[in-house]
Amino acid sequence: KPKLMGRPHEPLLQGLRAWGAKIEQQADRFVVRGVSMSTKTLRTQVRVDHSSQYASALAMVAATGARVTLVLRTSEKEYVAEQMASKSYFEMTLSMLQAAGVDVTWEGARVILTPTPRLQEPWTVEAHADDSSAAVWHVAGHLGVGVQVTNLALNSVQADRAVVGFL
């Protein structure tokens, strides 16, 4: 059984089911049969207290042309911003969607993603090197191992970039 299957998927599955997807769990995967979402208005709640990955995955549906509203929750009934896991990674997802042509409005627990005509236009994206992978090498360099880390964006919003400030 793959390690990925051992992770909690329910927040993502609930969101997809709310949008009409039929999901079958098999031993080593999920089989998802969905409906065309490009002309729909979609709304769902998603828990973000353990991971923001599922909120990011559901937000990316807006890139298909669907208008998406996510209601974030850190418990069954409320949203406390300070309790959101990996908030900076969710913010990176929203930033990338904005660059692609999706208007993003985030007010309290509600995130509204509205595709614009820009979404249909070609665009170029510069992918930054991964600060998560680089963090271990920064620490190794600080401990005296002869290593030099290069080509990382100085203005990165990746949370693991903060390790440099601690060294």
Coordinates of C-alpha atoms in Angstrom, one line a residue:
K1 CA 0.0 0.0 0.0
P2 CA 1.6 3.4 -1.0
K3 CA 2.4 5.8 1.8
L4 CA 0.1 8.4 0.1
M5 CA -2.9 6.2 0.8
G6 CA -2.1 6.4 4.5
R7 CA -2.6 10.2 4.6
P8 CA -6.0 11.7 5.5
H9 CA -7.8 12.5 2.2
E10 CA -11.2 13.2 3.6
P11 CA -11.1 17.1 3.3
L12 CA -10.3 16.8 -0.4
L13 CA -12.7 14.0 -1.1
Q14 CA -15.6 15.9 0.6
G15 CA -14.9 19.0 -1.5
L16 CA -14.9 17.0 -4.7
R17 CA -18.0 15.0 -3.8
A18 CA -19.8 18.3 -3.0
W19 CA -19.1 19.3 -6.6
G20 CA -20.5 16.1 -8.0
A21 CA -17.5 13.8 -8.3
K22 CA -18.0 10.1 -7.9
I23 CA -15.0 8.7 -5.9
E24 CA -14.1 5.0 -5.5
Q25 CA -11.3 4.0 -3.1
Q26 CA -9.2 1.1 -4.2
A27 CA -6.3 -0.5 -2.4
D28 CA -3.6 1.7 -3.9
R29 CA -5.5 4.7 -5.3
F30 CA -8.7 6.7 -5.7
V31 CA -10.6 6.6 -8.9
V32 CA -12.3 10.0 -9.4
R33 CA -15.1 10.5 -12.0
G34 CA -16.1 14.0 -12.2
V35 CA -18.2 16.4 -14.2
S36 CA -17.2 19.2 -16.4
M37 CA -16.6 22.1 -14.0
S38 CA -15.5 24.9 -16.4
T39 CA -18.9 26.7 -16.5
K40 CA -20.0 26.0 -12.9
T41 CA -20.1 28.0 -9.7
L42 CA -18.7 25.7 -7.0
R43 CA -18.8 26.2 -3.2
T44 CA -17.5 23.9 -0.5
Q45 CA -16.0 23.9 3.0
V46 CA -12.5 22.6 3.6
R47 CA -10.5 21.9 6.8
V48 CA -7.1 23.6 6.9
D49 CA -5.9 22.9 10.4
H50 CA -3.8 19.9 9.5
S51 CA -2.8 20.8 5.9
S52 CA -3.5 23.5 3.4
Q53 CA -2.8 21.1 0.5
Y54 CA -6.4 20.2 0.0
A55 CA -7.5 23.8 0.0
S56 CA -4.8 24.4 -2.7
A57 CA -6.0 21.5 -4.8
L58 CA -9.6 22.7 -4.6
A59 CA -8.6 26.2 -5.4
M60 CA -6.8 25.1 -8.5
V61 CA -10.1 24.0 -10.0
A62 CA -10.6 27.7 -10.7
A63 CA -8.0 27.4 -13.5
T64 CA -10.6 25.3 -15.4
G65 CA -12.8 28.3 -15.6
A66 CA -15.1 27.5 -12.7
R67 CA -15.9 30.1 -10.1
V68 CA -14.9 28.6 -6.8
T69 CA -15.8 29.6 -3.2
L70 CA -13.9 27.9 -0.4
V71 CA -15.0 28.3 3.2
L72 CA -12.0 27.5 5.3
R73 CA -12.4 25.8 8.6
T74 CA -9.9 25.0 11.4
S75 CA -12.6 23.2 13.4
E76 CA -16.0 21.9 12.6
K77 CA -17.6 25.3 12.8
E78 CA -15.0 28.1 12.7
Y79 CA -11.9 29.5 11.1
V80 CA -9.0 30.9 13.1
A81 CA -6.3 32.2 10.8
E82 CA -3.5 31.5 13.2
Q83 CA -4.5 27.8 13.2
M84 CA -4.2 27.3 9.5
A85 CA -1.5 24.9 8.6
S86 CA 1.1 25.8 5.9
K87 CA -0.7 29.1 5.2
S88 CA 2.2 30.4 3.1
Y89 CA 1.9 27.5 0.7
F90 CA -1.8 28.2 0.2
E91 CA -0.9 31.8 -0.4
M92 CA 1.6 30.7 -3.0
T93 CA -1.1 28.7 -4.8
L94 CA -3.4 31.8 -4.8
S95 CA -0.6 34.0 -6.1
M96 CA 0.0 31.5 -9.0
L97 CA -3.7 31.5 -9.8
Q98 CA -3.7 35.3 -9.8
A99 CA -0.7 35.3 -12.2
A100 CA -2.6 32.9 -14.5
G101 CA -5.7 35.1 -14.6
V102 CA -7.9 34.2 -11.6
D103 CA -9.2 37.0 -9.4
V104 CA -8.7 36.1 -5.8
T105 CA -10.7 37.6 -2.9
W106 CA -9.8 36.3 0.6
E107 CA -12.0 37.7 3.4
G108 CA -11.8 35.9 6.7
A109 CA -12.8 32.3 6.2
R110 CA -14.1 32.8 2.6
V111 CA -11.9 32.6 -0.5
I112 CA -13.5 33.5 -3.8
L113 CA -11.8 32.6 -7.0
T114 CA -13.2 34.1 -10.2
P115 CA -11.7 33.3 -13.6
T116 CA -11.1 36.3 -15.9
P117 CA -10.5 36.4 -19.7
R118 CA -6.8 36.6 -18.9
L119 CA -7.0 32.9 -18.0
Q120 CA -7.3 32.1 -21.7
E121 CA -4.1 34.0 -22.6
P122 CA -0.7 32.4 -22.8
W123 CA 1.7 33.4 -20.0
T124 CA 5.2 32.6 -18.8
V125 CA 6.0 31.5 -15.3
E126 CA 9.3 31.4 -13.5
A127 CA 9.5 28.6 -11.0
H128 CA 11.7 29.3 -8.0
A129 CA 14.1 26.7 -6.7
D130 CA 12.7 24.7 -3.8
D131 CA 13.6 26.2 -0.4
S132 CA 12.4 23.1 1.4
S133 CA 15.1 21.0 -0.4
A134 CA 17.7 23.7 0.0
A135 CA 17.2 24.1 3.8
V136 CA 19.2 21.0 4.6
W137 CA 22.1 22.3 2.5
H138 CA 22.0 25.7 4.2
V139 CA 22.3 24.0 7.6
A140 CA 25.1 21.7 6.3
G141 CA 27.0 24.8 5.1
H142 CA 26.5 26.5 8.4
L143 CA 27.9 23.4 10.2
G144 CA 31.1 23.6 8.1
V145 CA 30.4 21.2 5.2
G146 CA 31.8 22.7 2.0
V147 CA 28.6 23.5 0.2
Q148 CA 27.3 26.5 -1.5
V149 CA 23.6 27.0 -2.2
T150 CA 22.9 29.2 -5.3
N151 CA 20.0 30.2 -7.6
L152 CA 17.4 30.7 -4.9
A153 CA 15.1 33.6 -5.1
L154 CA 15.9 36.2 -2.4
N155 CA 12.2 37.3 -2.2
S156 CA 10.8 33.7 -1.9
V157 CA 7.6 33.3 0.1
Q158 CA 8.3 29.7 0.8
A159 CA 8.2 29.2 4.6
D160 CA 11.3 27.1 4.6
R161 CA 13.3 30.1 3.4
A162 CA 13.2 31.3 7.0
V163 CA 15.9 28.8 8.0
V164 CA 18.5 31.1 6.5
G165 CA 17.6 33.8 9.1
F166 CA 18.2 31.4 11.9
L167 CA 21.8 30.5 10.8

